[in-house]
Amino acid sequence: MIRLLRVKEVVAAKAIGSEVIVAGWVRSMRDAKELSFIELNDGSMMGNLQIVVDKNNFSYNDTLREVSTGASIKVKGKVTASVGSGQEIEILASFISVLGSAPNDYPLQKKRHSLEFLREISHLRSRTNTIGAVMRVRNVVSFAIHQFFQERDFVYIHTPIITSSDAEGAGDMFQVTTIDMDKKGAGEVDYSRDFFGCKTHLTVSGQLAVESYCIGLGQVYTFGPTFRAENSNTVRHAAEFWMIEPEMAFYQLDELMAISQDFLRYLINAVLEKCPQELEFFNERIKPGLIENLRTVATSNFSHMTYTQAIDVLKNAIANHGKVFEHPVEWGIDLKSEHERYLTEEHIRGPVMVTDYPKEIKSFYMKLNDDGKTVRGMDILVPGIGEIIGGSEREDNYDLLKERMIAVGLDVEEYGWYLDLRKYGSVPHSGFGLGLERFVMWVTGMSNIRDVIPFPRTVKHCQF
Amino acid sequence: MIRLLRVKEVVAAKAIGSEVIVAGWVRSMRDAKELSFIELNDGSMMGNLQIVVDKNNFSYNDTLREVSTGASIKVKGKVTASVGSGQEIEILASFISVLGSAPNDYPLQKKRHSLEFLREISHLRSRTNTIGAVMRVRNVVSFAIHQFFQERDFVYIHTPIITSSDAEGAGDMFQVTTIDMDKKGAGEVDYSRDFFGCKTHLTVSGQLAVESYCIGLGQVYTFGPTFRAENSNTVRHAAEFWMIEPEMAFYQLDELMAISQDFLRYLINAVLEKCPQELEFFNERIKPGLIENLRTVATSNFSHMTYTQAIDVLKNAIANHGKVFEHPVEWGIDLKSEHERYLTEEHIRGPVMVTDYPKEIKSFYMKLNDDGKTVRGMDILVPGIGEIIGGSEREDNYDLLKERMIAVGLDVEEYGWYLDLRKYGSVPHSGFGLGLERFVMWVTGMSNIRDVIPFPRTVKHCQF
């Protein structure tokens, strides 16, 4: 018996003359006089395998009638050098069986479909070139993330999804409960009756939890789903998305900057190396210049400026280059997307790391600089997307951290465990966060987050 | 400047005579007359690095006073061959600085602590031998899972965590909401006001969703958190745990059995190869015979019997070997843990794959055999744990699947998208599920699921 091969294997082997069995879905079928040409795709690669059918060998009524776009077929045949353009090899079929037909109402007939339409059939859209390519890139990025950290002896920590903290400050949260809301009467909920005996939510970040394992295992990362209940119906917001958050003991801001830069380059190189067909497709159909942009980032040294320098650059742009921003520029402001994009796209024309932000606009856990005004935060801005990574050295001084927590209104009792990490064997440590979807959007050129998530969850949308 | 090295690097390099800088946490300190010995651990490996301190070189009051168990220190010194037993090298310190002291109330003083006690300080317990070792094994297993599937060109699919399905049948679910439950009055909830505009829950399995991407990408897997709101306070139940669910197009039961077996062996070999120190520790302290058991499984062919044969074996055990089971044995019963363990531990004395179960005791999506009574389900049972993997060939016939869904009371409308996978280009396909925690318990010998999860979530417990 011949083993069923994947299209990718057949194309790679180019074993002209050998007999193979392949199976997959019919992308299209074209009839000529004596021959039919089937474009077969099995998801193992971007491209299709051309199946050549000598109609004299087949009973049209029995088999070929059901070979339509969307049908699944199994093909036995001989590998031959292709005379047509677009492929090196093709299969001269000796036997075809239809595994599953596709009725005429199959929604993915051969033509271009809008991404909006594809979202309505998310359960079928992996059979399209675009979504198939996106998911393969997402896969390569996800694995490269693990490889990067495993090569450096980091420990992958699954931080909790359900949390009793309700104030990590990163955004609105979803509540998790087993109380039957329909039957609940008026008045406050008695949470002692809830599953966990307290009010619980879905996590917005694994950072605080992963810090705890960092102060013990040294170098750790979490990579899992995070949730925001923000009522934002934009192309960049999803309620459920995946985040990578490494945390490194004994790393200070300099080392954080170095590893963040290495990390981004590593991921881009992985995509350039493993997804050439997909990138060609995105470069041609979705975002011209994409590959060149990625190559530039992968080979360039990231620039560095402090927040204070960035404000000066922006002010200078207004004063001397006639640049107009919607939002005013003053030391102390939170940089808006328009400011970030000016810095990376027009001023630096490449990736830039901005550090040392005013403490008021950053999280309580960032380490205070000696000036007492700024913290050792770091954002990495890249052309085409703006902020891609946010991180910081963490405050490792017990008293300063506690002071800061009180200042921002956190319950010091509830976060006692987090303070303990500074009470017992505190060490300098740093970490950053990367949103997987934002990265995938960047390297594919896709402009809507809904198209880089298998089944996106957004305001009023939770189908499938 | 000398780069800070991790203990693992220093031990591996054995660069006698070279000057190094290391940092980590003091596990213990022992005073001799002229010398002090510090056991330093930085989480990069199981073992400690011995730091030898010539007290004549140090001002006791300034530095050594604060070098206590739990404190974090940075050490500069020379690598020397160790005269003591237990280590090949040690560091003769020339400089020590205390990064963070540990007051006397540090909970992890040098002595053995009960696992129960450690659970109460989950934020500090990664600094212990046991939990550190568990988390390194968990990390190796998690990465090996990705490697296994990536080497075989599977695509990692992040299936959704929040779902509008409420009847996947695998267990009680947690509800997810943004409705303010405290302020909600009496009466039924108006879900059009909820974030997603409908009632939503946390997923109990990614299988149905990943099947959708399988019918398009061919070979896929999901690896993410899943949730059960079961009110079971046992050593094996957690409300939040991680599952691996691969799904393979064109795979039938035989191929499913083959890849499941390869997968388990691959994971065990990864742990045997990458965690020898950890396994020695578990073998000695937690579960004698562990390593031998794992080696046996990694090198043996898994046995195979049908459910019908298994029932015969159990009946024979009762009739002819005086075996007593708590639950009666009759064709049609769901095998209980005691039955599974008899099969794998006493009858086969090794891993066994049981297939072709009565349709009534298995999920609606399993493919019906020609006998009309049994389905192509497969459970893998292993000594010491019982069921470790559950899988099946999936029903790929539209009419049969629909019939089965109606029979078990599923809303055919709601699952229309799942039926579509059989309507358009249906293919034979199979998949399985492995619970990460159950696997980690097996390979470490840990008996409580709470000790293999960084921050476990169980009934009434959601701290940190």
mmCIF file of N, CA and C in Angstrom, chain A residues 109-167:
data_model
loop_
_atom_site.group_PDB
_atom_site.id
_atom_site.type_symbol
_atom_site.label_atom_id
_atom_site.label_comp_id
_atom_site.label_asym_id
_atom_site.label_seq_id
_atom_site.Cartn_x
_atom_site.Cartn_y
_atom_site.Cartn_z
ATOM 1 N N GLN A 109 -17.098 29.436 -3.761
ATOM 2 C CA GLN A 109 -16.862 29.188 -5.183
ATOM 3 C C GLN A 109 -15.651 29.989 -5.634
ATOM 4 N N LYS A 110 -15.039 29.534 -6.722
ATOM 5 C CA LYS A 110 -13.790 30.156 -7.173
ATOM 6 C C LYS A 110 -14.001 31.611 -7.612
ATOM 7 N N LYS A 111 -13.729 32.502 -6.731
ATOM 8 C CA LYS A 111 -13.689 33.938 -7.021
ATOM 9 C C LYS A 111 -13.171 34.596 -5.767
ATOM 10 N N ARG A 112 -12.820 35.858 -5.854
ATOM 11 C CA ARG A 112 -12.349 36.508 -4.640
ATOM 12 C C ARG A 112 -13.525 36.865 -3.754
ATOM 13 N N HIS A 113 -13.383 36.576 -2.474
ATOM 14 C CA HIS A 113 -14.424 36.905 -1.511
ATOM 15 C C HIS A 113 -13.902 37.998 -0.588
ATOM 16 N N SER A 114 -14.785 38.857 -0.143
ATOM 17 C CA SER A 114 -14.346 39.918 0.761
ATOM 18 C C SER A 114 -14.029 39.312 2.127
ATOM 19 N N LEU A 115 -13.122 39.962 2.831
ATOM 20 C CA LEU A 115 -12.780 39.472 4.174
ATOM 21 C C LEU A 115 -13.993 39.550 5.091
ATOM 22 N N GLU A 116 -14.851 40.553 4.872
ATOM 23 C CA GLU A 116 -16.080 40.681 5.666
ATOM 24 C C GLU A 116 -16.948 39.441 5.476
ATOM 25 N N PHE A 117 -17.103 39.033 4.216
ATOM 26 C CA PHE A 117 -17.911 37.845 3.949
ATOM 27 C C PHE A 117 -17.285 36.609 4.609
ATOM 28 N N LEU A 118 -15.971 36.494 4.515
ATOM 29 C CA LEU A 118 -15.304 35.321 5.085
ATOM 30 C C LEU A 118 -15.496 35.233 6.602
ATOM 31 N N ARG A 119 -15.582 36.392 7.249
ATOM 32 C CA ARG A 119 -15.792 36.369 8.708
ATOM 33 C C ARG A 119 -17.113 35.728 9.080
ATOM 34 N N GLU A 120 -18.094 35.849 8.189
ATOM 35 C CA GLU A 120 -19.402 35.252 8.468
ATOM 36 C C GLU A 120 -19.368 33.730 8.323
ATOM 37 N N ILE A 121 -18.353 33.227 7.641
ATOM 38 C CA ILE A 121 -18.195 31.769 7.531
ATOM 39 C C ILE A 121 -16.810 31.384 8.045
ATOM 40 N N SER A 122 -16.541 31.822 9.279
ATOM 41 C CA SER A 122 -15.213 31.568 9.866
ATOM 42 C C SER A 122 -14.902 30.080 9.930
ATOM 43 N N HIS A 123 -15.934 29.251 9.954
ATOM 44 C CA HIS A 123 -15.695 27.807 10.060
ATOM 45 C C HIS A 123 -15.235 27.198 8.743
ATOM 46 N N LEU A 124 -15.357 27.950 7.647
ATOM 47 C CA LEU A 124 -14.916 27.438 6.342
ATOM 48 C C LEU A 124 -13.738 28.233 5.782
ATOM 49 N N ARG A 125 -13.440 29.377 6.400
ATOM 50 C CA ARG A 125 -12.514 30.294 5.728
ATOM 51 C C ARG A 125 -11.061 29.838 5.724
ATOM 52 N N SER A 126 -10.719 28.792 6.515
ATOM 53 C CA SER A 126 -9.336 28.306 6.434
ATOM 54 C C SER A 126 -9.065 27.685 5.070
ATOM 55 N N ARG A 127 -10.129 27.483 4.271
ATOM 56 C CA ARG A 127 -9.929 26.909 2.930
ATOM 57 C C ARG A 127 -9.625 27.965 1.872
ATOM 58 N N THR A 128 -9.450 29.218 2.314
ATOM 59 C CA THR A 128 -9.088 30.264 1.354
ATOM 60 C C THR A 128 -7.590 30.543 1.429
ATOM 61 N N ASN A 129 -7.048 31.098 0.345
ATOM 62 C CA ASN A 129 -5.622 31.428 0.332
ATOM 63 C C ASN A 129 -5.250 32.375 1.462
ATOM 64 N N THR A 130 -6.037 33.436 1.631
ATOM 65 C CA THR A 130 -5.668 34.478 2.586
ATOM 66 C C THR A 130 -5.665 33.949 4.011
ATOM 67 N N ILE A 131 -6.773 33.362 4.438
ATOM 68 C CA ILE A 131 -6.868 32.930 5.840
ATOM 69 C C ILE A 131 -5.940 31.737 6.097
ATOM 70 N N GLY A 132 -5.826 30.847 5.112
ATOM 71 C CA GLY A 132 -4.869 29.750 5.260
ATOM 72 C C GLY A 132 -3.458 30.281 5.475
ATOM 73 N N ALA A 133 -3.076 31.276 4.681
ATOM 74 C CA ALA A 133 -1.735 31.854 4.796
ATOM 75 C C ALA A 133 -1.550 32.542 6.149
ATOM 76 N N VAL A 134 -2.563 33.288 6.581
ATOM 77 C CA VAL A 134 -2.475 33.969 7.875
ATOM 78 C C VAL A 134 -2.260 32.941 8.991
ATOM 79 N N MET A 135 -3.015 31.848 8.940
ATOM 80 C CA MET A 135 -2.923 30.874 10.024
ATOM 81 C C MET A 135 -1.586 30.138 10.016
ATOM 82 N N ARG A 136 -1.026 29.938 8.835
ATOM 83 C CA ARG A 136 0.305 29.322 8.805
ATOM 84 C C ARG A 136 1.358 30.277 9.367
ATOM 85 N N VAL A 137 1.230 31.565 9.058
ATOM 86 C CA VAL A 137 2.163 32.542 9.622
ATOM 87 C C VAL A 137 1.981 32.613 11.141
ATOM 88 N N ARG A 138 0.743 32.627 11.588
ATOM 89 C CA ARG A 138 0.466 32.671 13.035
ATOM 90 C C ARG A 138 1.106 31.472 13.735
ATOM 91 N N ASN A 139 1.016 30.325 13.077
ATOM 92 C CA ASN A 139 1.626 29.111 13.623
ATOM 93 C C ASN A 139 3.146 29.237 13.703
ATOM 94 N N VAL A 140 3.761 29.729 12.638
ATOM 95 C CA VAL A 140 5.223 29.866 12.624
ATOM 96 C C VAL A 140 5.680 30.856 13.691
ATOM 97 N N VAL A 141 4.946 31.959 13.838
ATOM 98 C CA VAL A 141 5.292 32.947 14.862
ATOM 99 C C VAL A 141 5.150 32.326 16.255
ATOM 100 N N SER A 142 4.059 31.606 16.482
ATOM 101 C CA SER A 142 3.822 31.033 17.809
ATOM 102 C C SER A 142 4.925 30.057 18.191
ATOM 103 N N PHE A 143 5.312 29.225 17.247
ATOM 104 C CA PHE A 143 6.366 28.258 17.562
ATOM 105 C C PHE A 143 7.720 28.945 17.719
ATOM 106 N N ALA A 144 7.972 29.946 16.907
ATOM 107 C CA ALA A 144 9.241 30.676 17.016
ATOM 108 C C ALA A 144 9.357 31.355 18.382
ATOM 109 N N ILE A 145 8.232 31.800 18.915
ATOM 110 C CA ILE A 145 8.229 32.396 20.256
ATOM 111 C C ILE A 145 8.739 31.371 21.271
ATOM 112 N N HIS A 146 8.193 30.168 21.189
ATOM 113 C CA HIS A 146 8.664 29.123 22.106
ATOM 114 C C HIS A 146 10.138 28.801 21.867
ATOM 115 N N GLN A 147 10.513 28.666 20.590
ATOM 116 C CA GLN A 147 11.909 28.332 20.291
ATOM 117 C C GLN A 147 12.883 29.362 20.838
ATOM 118 N N PHE A 148 12.542 30.633 20.650
ATOM 119 C CA PHE A 148 13.425 31.698 21.133
ATOM 120 C C PHE A 148 13.700 31.535 22.628
ATOM 121 N N PHE A 149 12.628 31.341 23.383
ATOM 122 C CA PHE A 149 12.804 31.282 24.837
ATOM 123 C C PHE A 149 13.393 29.941 25.289
ATOM 124 N N GLN A 150 13.020 28.857 24.600
ATOM 125 C CA GLN A 150 13.575 27.561 24.990
ATOM 126 C C GLN A 150 15.073 27.497 24.701
ATOM 127 N N GLU A 151 15.494 28.090 23.582
ATOM 128 C CA GLU A 151 16.930 28.107 23.277
ATOM 129 C C GLU A 151 17.713 28.841 24.358
ATOM 130 N N ARG A 152 17.030 29.753 25.040
ATOM 131 C CA ARG A 152 17.681 30.537 26.094
ATOM 132 C C ARG A 152 17.351 30.021 27.489
ATOM 133 N N ASP A 153 16.851 28.779 27.565
ATOM 134 C CA ASP A 153 16.578 28.135 28.864
ATOM 135 C C ASP A 153 15.542 28.848 29.727
ATOM 136 N N PHE A 154 14.573 29.471 29.101
ATOM 137 C CA PHE A 154 13.451 30.021 29.857
ATOM 138 C C PHE A 154 12.481 28.890 30.190
ATOM 139 N N VAL A 155 11.722 29.066 31.245
ATOM 140 C CA VAL A 155 10.698 28.093 31.622
ATOM 141 C C VAL A 155 9.314 28.674 31.291
ATOM 142 N N TYR A 156 8.557 27.896 30.518
ATOM 143 C CA TYR A 156 7.206 28.314 30.112
ATOM 144 C C TYR A 156 6.266 28.097 31.294
ATOM 145 N N ILE A 157 5.650 29.158 31.756
ATOM 146 C CA ILE A 157 4.758 29.102 32.920
ATOM 147 C C ILE A 157 3.329 29.415 32.465
ATOM 148 N N HIS A 158 2.407 28.516 32.772
ATOM 149 C CA HIS A 158 1.008 28.794 32.456
ATOM 150 C C HIS A 158 0.394 29.585 33.603
ATOM 151 N N THR A 159 0.371 30.889 33.440
ATOM 152 C CA THR A 159 -0.232 31.725 34.481
ATOM 153 C C THR A 159 -1.753 31.591 34.411
ATOM 154 N N PRO A 160 -2.430 31.833 35.542
ATOM 155 C CA PRO A 160 -3.872 31.553 35.581
ATOM 156 C C PRO A 160 -4.708 32.456 34.679
ATOM 157 N N ILE A 161 -5.794 31.885 34.170
ATOM 158 C CA ILE A 161 -6.732 32.631 33.334
ATOM 159 C C ILE A 161 -7.812 33.258 34.213
ATOM 160 N N ILE A 162 -8.318 32.482 35.146
ATOM 161 C CA ILE A 162 -9.314 33.020 36.084
ATOM 162 C C ILE A 162 -8.564 33.618 37.264
ATOM 163 N N THR A 163 -8.935 34.831 37.638
ATOM 164 C CA THR A 163 -8.200 35.525 38.693
ATOM 165 C C THR A 163 -9.161 36.206 39.659
ATOM 166 N N SER A 164 -8.741 36.297 40.908
ATOM 167 C CA SER A 164 -9.558 37.015 41.881
ATOM 168 C C SER A 164 -9.137 38.478 41.988
ATOM 169 N N SER A 165 -8.084 38.849 41.279
ATOM 170 C CA SER A 165 -7.696 40.261 41.249
ATOM 171 C C SER A 165 -8.654 40.991 40.321
ATOM 172 N N ASP A 166 -9.037 42.196 40.699
ATOM 173 C CA ASP A 166 -9.943 42.910 39.802
ATOM 174 C C ASP A 166 -9.411 44.272 39.436
ATOM 175 N N ALA A 167 -8.143 44.487 39.709
ATOM 176 C CA ALA A 167 -7.666 45.853 39.503
ATOM 177 C C ALA A 167 -6.250 45.879 38.985
#
